[in-house]
Short mmCIF file of C-alpha atoms in Angstrom, two decimals:
data_model
loop_
_atom_site.label_atom_id
_atom_site.label_comp_id
_atom_site.label_asym_id
_atom_site.label_seq_id
_atom_site.Cartn_x
_atom_site.Cartn_y
_atom_site.Cartn_z
CA MET A 23 12.27 -120.20 -72.78
CA THR A 24 10.24 -123.15 -74.09
CA ASP A 25 11.54 -126.07 -71.98
CA THR A 26 10.93 -124.61 -68.61
CA ALA A 27 7.53 -124.74 -66.23
CA ARG A 28 6.61 -122.95 -63.00
CA VAL A 29 5.04 -125.30 -60.66
CA THR A 30 3.02 -123.88 -57.91
CA ALA A 31 1.72 -126.34 -55.25
CA THR A 32 -0.95 -125.70 -52.69
CA LEU A 33 -1.32 -128.24 -49.82
CA ALA A 34 -4.70 -129.63 -49.49
CA GLU A 35 -3.26 -131.81 -46.85
CA PRO A 36 -0.34 -132.03 -44.75
CA VAL A 37 2.79 -133.32 -46.28
CA ALA A 38 5.73 -135.47 -44.77
CA ALA A 39 8.66 -135.43 -46.69
CA VAL A 40 10.62 -137.28 -44.17
CA ARG A 41 14.33 -136.32 -43.36
CA ASP A 42 16.93 -137.64 -41.11
CA LEU A 43 15.43 -140.92 -40.06
CA ARG A 44 15.86 -141.21 -36.31
CA ASN A 45 15.86 -144.10 -33.85
CA ASP A 46 13.18 -142.53 -31.57
CA TYR A 47 9.62 -141.85 -31.73
CA ARG A 48 9.76 -138.57 -33.67
CA GLN A 49 9.81 -138.28 -37.50
CA GLU A 50 10.78 -135.11 -38.82
CA SER A 51 10.08 -133.78 -42.43
CA TYR A 52 11.56 -131.15 -44.56
CA ASP A 53 10.11 -127.68 -44.61
CA HIS A 54 9.84 -127.59 -48.32
CA ILE A 55 9.20 -130.16 -51.04
CA PRO A 56 12.52 -131.57 -52.22
CA GLY A 57 13.09 -132.09 -56.07
CA THR A 58 13.16 -135.77 -55.43
CA VAL A 59 9.70 -135.76 -53.83
CA VAL A 60 8.44 -133.89 -56.76
CA ARG A 61 10.03 -136.25 -59.27
CA GLY A 62 8.46 -139.19 -57.27
CA ALA A 63 5.01 -137.69 -57.22
CA LEU A 64 5.04 -136.80 -60.96
CA ALA A 65 6.47 -140.45 -61.67
CA ALA A 66 3.64 -141.93 -59.61
CA ALA A 67 0.74 -140.01 -61.45
CA ARG A 68 2.06 -141.08 -64.83
CA ILE A 69 2.10 -144.51 -63.58
CA ARG A 70 -1.47 -144.52 -62.07
CA HIS A 71 -2.66 -143.16 -65.44
CA TYR A 72 -0.68 -145.21 -68.06
CA GLY A 73 0.24 -148.28 -65.76
CA PRO A 74 3.91 -149.25 -64.69
CA PRO A 75 6.32 -148.60 -67.72
CA LYS A 76 8.20 -151.33 -69.54
CA GLN A 77 12.22 -151.51 -68.99
CA ASP A 78 12.50 -150.22 -72.41
CA ASP A 79 9.93 -147.41 -72.30
CA ALA A 80 12.29 -144.56 -73.75
CA THR A 81 9.78 -142.00 -72.95
CA PHE A 82 9.58 -142.57 -69.35
CA LEU A 83 13.38 -142.96 -69.14
CA GLU A 84 13.89 -139.72 -70.84
CA ILE A 85 11.61 -137.80 -68.70
CA PHE A 86 12.46 -139.25 -65.34
CA GLU A 87 16.34 -140.29 -65.86
CA GLY A 88 17.11 -137.99 -68.41
CA ASP A 89 18.86 -134.53 -68.48
CA GLY A 90 15.87 -132.50 -67.20
CA THR A 91 15.66 -130.96 -63.70
CA PHE A 92 13.18 -131.41 -61.22
CA GLY A 93 13.75 -128.39 -58.82
CA PRO A 94 12.56 -128.16 -55.13
CA LEU A 95 9.56 -126.41 -54.24
CA HIS A 96 9.86 -123.54 -51.80
CA SER A 97 8.13 -120.58 -50.16
CA HIS A 98 9.86 -117.59 -49.41
CA ASN A 99 9.94 -118.64 -45.45
CA SER A 100 11.65 -122.25 -46.50
CA LEU A 101 14.43 -120.71 -48.50
CA PRO A 102 17.73 -120.83 -46.55
CA VAL A 103 19.71 -117.60 -45.57
CA PRO A 104 22.57 -117.36 -47.76
CA LEU A 105 25.82 -118.43 -45.96
CA SER A 106 27.42 -114.94 -47.12
CA VAL A 107 24.97 -113.10 -45.39
CA LYS A 108 25.35 -111.55 -42.07
CA VAL A 109 22.66 -111.43 -39.53
CA HIS A 110 22.01 -110.33 -36.00
CA LYS A 111 23.52 -112.59 -33.43
CA TYR A 112 20.30 -112.28 -31.36
CA ARG A 113 17.05 -111.02 -32.04
CA PRO A 114 16.84 -107.68 -33.93
CA GLY A 115 15.72 -104.56 -32.31
CA ALA A 116 12.21 -103.11 -32.91
CA THR A 117 13.80 -100.22 -34.83
CA CYS A 118 16.48 -101.97 -36.87
CA THR A 119 15.96 -101.15 -40.64
CA GLN A 120 18.17 -103.89 -42.04
CA LEU A 121 18.28 -107.71 -41.42
CA TRP A 122 20.92 -108.91 -43.86
CA TRP A 123 24.48 -107.78 -44.83
CA ASP A 124 25.30 -109.82 -47.96
CA THR A 125 29.28 -109.94 -48.52
CA ALA A 126 28.87 -111.55 -51.68
CA THR A 127 27.47 -108.18 -53.07
CA GLY A 128 29.89 -106.06 -51.21
CA VAL A 129 27.96 -105.24 -48.34
CA ASN A 130 29.32 -105.79 -45.01
CA ALA A 131 29.64 -104.54 -41.15
CA ASP A 132 30.44 -105.97 -37.99
CA THR A 133 27.57 -104.40 -36.15
CA CYS A 134 24.22 -103.30 -36.72
CA PRO A 135 24.02 -99.44 -37.15
CA LYS A 136 20.74 -99.12 -35.25
CA CYS A 137 20.88 -101.49 -32.09
CA GLY A 138 24.61 -101.85 -31.96
CA GLN A 139 24.37 -105.92 -32.07
CA LYS A 140 27.08 -107.98 -33.22
CA LEU A 141 26.66 -109.50 -36.70
CA GLU A 142 27.62 -113.27 -37.36
CA PHE A 143 27.54 -115.34 -40.62
CA SER A 144 24.21 -117.20 -41.42
CA LYS A 145 24.30 -120.80 -40.80
CA GLY A 146 22.06 -121.39 -43.63
CA ASP A 147 18.65 -121.83 -41.55
CA PRO A 148 15.49 -121.10 -43.45
CA THR A 149 14.56 -117.40 -43.81
CA GLY A 150 11.34 -117.80 -41.96
CA GLN A 151 8.98 -120.29 -40.21
CA VAL A 152 6.90 -122.67 -42.24
CA GLN A 153 3.54 -123.74 -40.72
CA ARG A 154 3.88 -127.34 -39.22
CA SER A 155 1.34 -130.01 -38.24
CA GLN A 156 1.93 -132.66 -35.97
CA ARG A 157 0.17 -136.08 -35.80
CA THR A 158 0.79 -139.08 -33.49
CA HIS A 159 0.38 -142.45 -35.40
CA VAL A 160 0.89 -146.19 -34.43
CA ALA A 161 2.42 -148.63 -36.78
CA LEU A 162 0.12 -151.55 -37.86
CA ASP A 163 0.89 -155.27 -38.57
CA GLU A 164 -0.56 -157.29 -41.65
CA GLU A 165 -3.81 -157.75 -39.95
CA GLY A 166 -4.35 -153.97 -39.12
CA VAL A 167 -3.36 -154.37 -35.40
CA ALA A 168 -1.29 -151.92 -33.58
CA VAL A 169 2.13 -153.14 -32.75
CA ASP A 170 3.27 -152.77 -29.44
CA GLY A 171 5.94 -150.16 -28.84
CA SER A 172 5.55 -148.43 -32.06
CA LEU A 173 3.95 -145.21 -31.47
CA TYR A 174 5.41 -142.15 -33.20
CA ARG A 175 5.06 -138.42 -33.81
CA GLN A 176 5.25 -137.00 -37.37
CA ASN A 177 6.16 -133.57 -37.77
CA SER A 178 4.59 -132.57 -41.31
CA ILE A 179 4.16 -129.36 -43.44
CA ALA A 180 0.66 -128.15 -42.41
CA ALA A 181 -2.01 -127.71 -45.24
CA GLY A 182 -2.38 -124.52 -46.74
CA ASN A 183 1.15 -123.83 -47.19
CA VAL A 184 1.97 -122.77 -50.90
CA PHE A 185 5.40 -123.54 -52.50
CA ALA A 186 6.67 -122.79 -55.89
CA GLY A 187 9.59 -124.04 -58.18
CA TRP A 188 10.94 -124.90 -61.51
CA LEU A 189 11.21 -127.94 -64.00
CA SER A 190 13.32 -127.86 -67.15
CA GLY A 191 14.33 -129.84 -70.00
CA PRO A 192 12.52 -133.25 -70.51
CA ALA A 193 11.34 -133.29 -67.18
CA VAL A 194 8.59 -130.51 -68.28
CA ARG A 195 6.87 -133.27 -70.11
CA ALA A 196 5.96 -134.86 -66.82
CA LEU A 197 3.61 -132.06 -66.30
CA THR A 198 1.13 -133.06 -68.81
CA ILE A 199 -0.78 -136.34 -69.16
CA ASP A 200 -2.75 -136.97 -72.54
CA GLY A 201 -1.96 -133.45 -73.24
CA ALA A 202 -3.84 -131.93 -69.92
CA PRO A 203 -1.74 -130.24 -67.33
CA VAL A 204 -1.31 -132.26 -64.03
CA ASP A 205 -3.71 -130.52 -61.34
CA THR A 206 -3.34 -132.88 -58.44
CA LEU A 207 -0.23 -134.60 -56.99
CA ILE A 208 0.20 -136.71 -53.84
CA PHE A 209 3.60 -135.93 -52.12
CA GLY A 210 5.44 -137.95 -49.70
CA GLY A 211 3.58 -141.31 -50.17
CA LYS A 212 -0.26 -141.68 -49.45
CA GLN A 213 -2.01 -142.11 -46.36
CA SER A 214 -5.79 -141.75 -45.65
CA VAL A 215 -5.58 -137.95 -45.13
CA GLN A 216 -2.00 -136.92 -45.92
CA GLY A 217 -0.06 -135.82 -49.04
CA ARG A 218 -2.42 -134.13 -51.53
CA ALA A 219 -1.67 -130.85 -53.31
CA GLU A 220 -3.19 -128.77 -55.87
CA ILE A 221 -0.96 -127.99 -58.67
CA ALA A 222 -0.81 -124.86 -61.08
CA VAL A 223 1.48 -125.26 -64.00
CA ASP A 224 2.79 -122.13 -65.78
CA PHE A 225 4.65 -123.12 -69.16
CA THR A 226 5.21 -119.37 -70.07
CA ALA A 227 6.70 -118.02 -66.94
CA GLU A 228 10.14 -116.89 -67.46
CA PRO A 229 12.64 -117.40 -64.66
CA GLU A 230 14.84 -114.65 -63.38
CA PRO A 231 18.55 -114.62 -64.11
CA VAL A 232 21.34 -115.55 -61.89
CA LYS A 233 22.91 -112.53 -60.41
CA VAL A 234 25.94 -110.91 -61.86
CA ASP A 235 28.40 -108.16 -60.84
CA GLY A 236 30.32 -107.16 -63.72
CA ASP A 237 32.00 -110.42 -65.10
CA THR A 238 31.31 -112.39 -61.99
CA VAL A 239 28.33 -114.48 -61.63
CA ILE A 240 27.00 -115.11 -58.04
CA LEU A 241 25.28 -118.52 -57.48
CA TYR A 242 23.07 -119.18 -54.20
CA LEU A 243 22.33 -122.84 -53.64
CA ALA A 244 18.44 -123.55 -52.93
CA ALA A 245 19.30 -127.30 -52.34
CA PRO A 246 22.39 -129.25 -51.49
CA GLY A 247 25.05 -129.40 -54.31
CA VAL A 248 26.63 -132.51 -55.32
CA PHE A 249 30.09 -131.60 -57.11
CA VAL A 250 33.04 -133.85 -57.94
CA ASP A 251 36.68 -132.80 -58.89
CA ALA A 252 38.54 -134.47 -61.90
CA PHE A 253 39.26 -137.64 -59.89
CA GLY A 254 35.52 -138.14 -59.25
CA LEU A 255 35.97 -137.19 -55.47
CA PRO A 256 33.57 -135.05 -53.66
CA SER A 257 34.40 -131.43 -54.18
CA ASP A 258 32.99 -128.15 -52.72
CA GLU A 259 33.15 -126.29 -55.90
CA PRO A 260 31.18 -126.52 -59.16
CA ASP A 261 32.65 -127.61 -62.42
CA LEU A 262 33.82 -124.79 -64.31
CA CYS A 263 33.68 -126.40 -67.55
CA GLU A 264 30.04 -127.19 -66.95
CA LEU A 265 29.45 -123.65 -66.22
CA SER A 266 31.29 -122.35 -69.22
CA GLY A 267 29.04 -124.64 -71.38
CA VAL A 268 25.97 -123.31 -69.75
CA LEU A 269 26.65 -119.65 -69.76
CA GLY A 270 28.41 -119.64 -73.31
CA VAL A 271 31.51 -117.88 -71.93
CA LYS A 272 34.55 -119.33 -70.03
CA ALA A 273 34.35 -119.40 -66.38
CA LEU A 274 37.70 -118.75 -65.15
CA LYS A 275 37.83 -119.18 -61.39
CA VAL A 276 35.87 -119.28 -58.06
CA THR A 277 37.20 -116.18 -56.69
CA ARG A 278 35.09 -116.55 -53.19
CA LYS A 279 32.89 -119.12 -51.66
CA ARG A 280 30.80 -119.62 -48.51
CA VAL A 281 30.17 -123.33 -47.88
CA ARG A 282 29.43 -125.91 -45.40
CA TRP A 283 29.39 -129.56 -45.73
CA THR A 284 26.51 -131.98 -45.41
CA THR A 285 25.78 -135.60 -46.43
CA VAL A 286 22.70 -136.54 -48.77
CA GLY A 287 21.21 -139.86 -49.39
CA GLY A 288 17.40 -140.80 -50.17
CA TRP A 289 15.10 -143.67 -50.76
CA HIS A 290 14.29 -145.08 -54.10
CA GLN A 291 10.54 -145.71 -53.61
CA ALA A 292 10.15 -148.20 -56.78
CA SER A 293 13.12 -150.80 -55.79
CA GLY A 294 12.55 -150.20 -52.14
CA LEU A 295 16.27 -149.73 -51.65
CA PRO A 296 18.41 -146.74 -50.02
CA LYS A 297 20.19 -144.20 -52.53
CA SER A 298 23.82 -144.24 -51.82
CA THR A 299 24.92 -141.41 -49.42
CA GLU A 300 27.08 -138.84 -50.84
CA ARG A 301 29.09 -135.62 -49.47
CA ALA A 302 27.57 -132.43 -50.38
CA VAL A 303 27.59 -128.74 -49.72
CA ARG A 304 24.52 -127.51 -48.06
CA ALA A 305 21.93 -125.43 -49.12
CA GLY A 306 22.71 -121.45 -48.69
CA SER A 307 26.30 -122.24 -49.96
CA VAL A 308 27.42 -119.20 -52.21
CA TYR A 309 30.00 -118.98 -55.06
CA GLN A 310 31.40 -115.86 -57.06
CA ILE A 311 32.68 -117.17 -60.12
CA ARG A 312 34.75 -114.95 -62.42
CA CYS A 313 34.11 -114.96 -66.34
CA ALA A 314 36.09 -113.89 -69.20
CA GLU A 315 33.20 -111.49 -69.73
CA ALA A 316 29.77 -111.13 -68.59
CA PRO A 317 27.39 -113.97 -69.78
CA ALA A 318 24.03 -113.00 -71.67
CA GLU A 319 20.86 -112.84 -69.63
CA ASP A 320 19.09 -115.70 -71.57
CA ALA A 321 22.19 -117.76 -70.65
CA ARG A 322 21.69 -116.84 -66.91
CA ARG A 323 18.06 -117.67 -66.93
CA VAL A 324 18.92 -121.14 -68.32
CA LEU A 325 21.34 -121.68 -65.51
CA MET A 326 18.97 -120.48 -63.06
CA VAL A 327 16.48 -123.19 -63.77
CA ARG A 328 18.95 -125.91 -64.70
CA GLY A 329 21.08 -125.72 -61.69
CA VAL A 330 24.58 -126.84 -61.22
CA GLY A 331 26.43 -130.22 -60.16
CA LEU A 332 25.35 -134.10 -60.32
CA ARG A 333 21.77 -135.62 -59.41
CA ARG A 334 20.01 -132.33 -60.84
CA ARG A 335 17.20 -134.56 -61.84
CA GLU A 336 16.69 -134.89 -58.20
CA GLY A 337 16.74 -131.36 -57.42
CA PHE A 338 20.31 -131.23 -56.01
CA GLY A 339 22.18 -127.95 -57.16
CA ALA A 340 19.17 -125.73 -57.43
CA LEU A 341 19.67 -121.91 -57.66
CA TYR A 342 17.76 -119.13 -56.22
CA LEU A 343 17.77 -115.40 -55.67
CA PRO A 344 17.44 -114.49 -52.06
CA GLN A 345 15.09 -111.72 -50.76
CA GLU A 346 15.74 -110.00 -47.58
CA PRO A 347 12.67 -110.53 -45.25
CA PHE A 348 10.74 -107.47 -44.14
CA THR A 349 12.07 -105.74 -40.92
CA ARG A 350 9.71 -104.99 -37.92
CA HIS A 351 9.88 -101.47 -38.67
CA ARG A 352 8.90 -102.19 -42.41
CA TRP A 353 6.03 -104.48 -41.25
CA LYS A 354 4.75 -101.46 -39.12
CA GLY A 355 4.63 -99.16 -41.96
CA LEU A 356 2.59 -101.66 -44.10
CA LEU A 357 0.07 -102.23 -41.37
CA ALA A 358 -0.30 -98.69 -40.34
CA PRO A 359 -3.77 -98.30 -42.04
CA MET A 360 -5.13 -100.81 -39.60
CA ARG A 361 -5.01 -98.12 -37.06
CA GLY A 362 -6.90 -95.54 -39.21
CA ASP A 363 -9.98 -97.94 -38.38
CA TRP A 364 -9.30 -98.10 -34.83
CA LYS A 365 -12.89 -99.44 -33.93
CA THR A 366 -12.68 -102.12 -36.30
CA PHE A 367 -9.12 -103.25 -35.20
CA GLN A 368 -10.22 -103.05 -31.38
CA THR A 369 -13.13 -105.33 -32.35
CA GLN A 370 -10.67 -107.98 -34.19
CA LEU A 371 -7.81 -107.74 -31.67
CA PRO A 372 -9.12 -110.57 -29.61
CA LEU A 373 -9.21 -112.75 -32.60
CA LEU A 374 -5.94 -111.65 -33.78
CA ARG A 375 -4.37 -112.48 -30.14
CA ALA A 376 -5.94 -115.99 -30.41
CA ARG A 377 -4.43 -116.43 -33.89
CA VAL A 378 -0.72 -116.21 -32.34
CA ALA A 379 -1.61 -119.13 -30.21
CA GLU A 380 -3.22 -121.10 -33.06
CA LEU A 381 0.12 -120.16 -35.05
CA ARG A 382 2.26 -121.71 -32.46
CA ASP A 383 0.23 -124.88 -32.90
CA GLY A 384 0.73 -124.80 -36.40
CA ILE A 385 -3.03 -123.63 -37.34
CA ARG A 386 -3.52 -120.94 -39.91
CA ASP A 387 -7.29 -120.25 -40.02
CA ASP A 388 -8.07 -116.86 -42.25
CA ALA A 389 -11.94 -117.69 -42.29
CA PRO A 390 -12.92 -115.18 -39.26
CA TYR A 391 -11.50 -112.42 -41.53
CA GLN A 392 -12.83 -113.06 -44.91
CA GLU A 393 -15.83 -110.62 -44.53
CA ARG A 394 -13.48 -107.76 -43.69
CA LEU A 395 -11.10 -108.75 -46.29
CA GLU A 396 -13.75 -108.42 -49.21
CA ALA A 397 -13.98 -104.80 -48.66
CA ASP A 398 -11.66 -102.66 -51.12
CA ASP A 399 -10.15 -100.42 -48.80
CA ARG A 400 -6.42 -99.85 -47.15
CA TYR A 401 -7.55 -101.61 -43.76
CA ALA A 402 -8.34 -104.96 -45.88
CA THR A 403 -5.04 -104.60 -47.53
CA ALA A 404 -3.09 -104.02 -44.33
CA LEU A 405 -5.01 -107.04 -42.89
CA ARG A 406 -4.30 -109.34 -45.56
CA GLU A 407 -0.53 -108.39 -45.11
CA LEU A 408 -0.80 -109.29 -41.47
CA LEU A 409 -2.44 -112.38 -41.97
CA SER A 410 0.44 -113.48 -44.37
CA ILE A 411 2.85 -113.56 -41.47
CA THR A 412 3.11 -116.88 -40.08
CA GLU A 413 5.69 -116.30 -37.39
CA PRO A 414 3.92 -116.25 -34.02
CA ARG A 415 6.55 -113.81 -32.38
CA LEU A 416 6.58 -111.40 -34.91
CA VAL A 417 2.56 -111.21 -35.23
CA SER A 418 2.48 -110.76 -31.52
CA ASP A 419 5.10 -107.83 -31.56
CA LEU A 420 3.23 -106.20 -34.36
CA LEU A 421 -0.20 -106.43 -32.56
CA ASP A 422 1.66 -104.58 -29.60
CA ASP A 423 3.00 -102.15 -31.86
CA LEU A 424 -0.47 -101.33 -33.29
CA GLU A 425 -2.11 -101.47 -29.98
CA ALA A 426 0.28 -98.81 -28.39
CA GLY A 427 -0.09 -96.65 -31.55
CA LYS A 428 3.69 -96.90 -32.24
#
């Protein structure tokens, strides 16, 4: 595929992609980089280099207003748990060997066979926990003086997080300026120490195809989907004619779906005006669509990066393949080599315990472990796995297991 590109963003500074504007002092942000933010950052980079586009700039319009797709950038932790998946109603037990039961693939249960806990359908929450950074700001007037009563707290995505996603079609041209790949972007508006990310672009990467079961394709939404029916009214199903055109076979019917409604809007930075608010199905929604025959693999790869529905250039309708997170039981197996070097583990244990408190505060500092990570042995491999976990409670539990020799 020549009109796709894989983009990986490593946050050098906290990023505030603001969502759900509130009337109190708190300002929340997304736990990923939405497609509309990616599109805005690339447009801003192009404008900084070439200057503002003219109204009849055909190249700029084709890239940013054409049929290309600016997909959202996600990490494994920020992707939604599919609505078709059953999960534990409460916290899984330490011996549970399965966390997800995806009914869209024919896997179903009412209770966990290990702990006996009741299962319930996912609500589309993130798969894991993304590291956050909280800062308190004060609004300034035109003279740079603090405005009374304008103190607010911003909950941003912490520096160090890594996100990845896809661009396709004419949008891919936004990733090069004067023939050179973009290597730095500023997400979510620029403040003095916020928004900068280091960018790596892979123009040769090949996307995975959407999942297929016989003649049925299974679509998992990584972003809200904006769909309309034949009369232009909001719909909770994608257009079968659109899918038929992309897949190269006739899409006959949506046989099953798990969806939840939401609303989407946004802010048009260039005009300083809000975008229209529309009804949409939320990220994590799942569709099973029967086709006249099984679509070709190449067509399913195209659909994966193209997405479905309206406003795809803003990242809506993006697709993904969900991956079940590791269970505590499986993590214990991966970390077992750390017990083989008990002396080193005991030496590092106070640091690792302190790391749990740091993770709760949104701090992730791997520097104290760099010397040990440079060793080419099983302990270093296991330690690297442990440091990749960002959920404080899971890290604490695993340290308890390692210390107890479980």
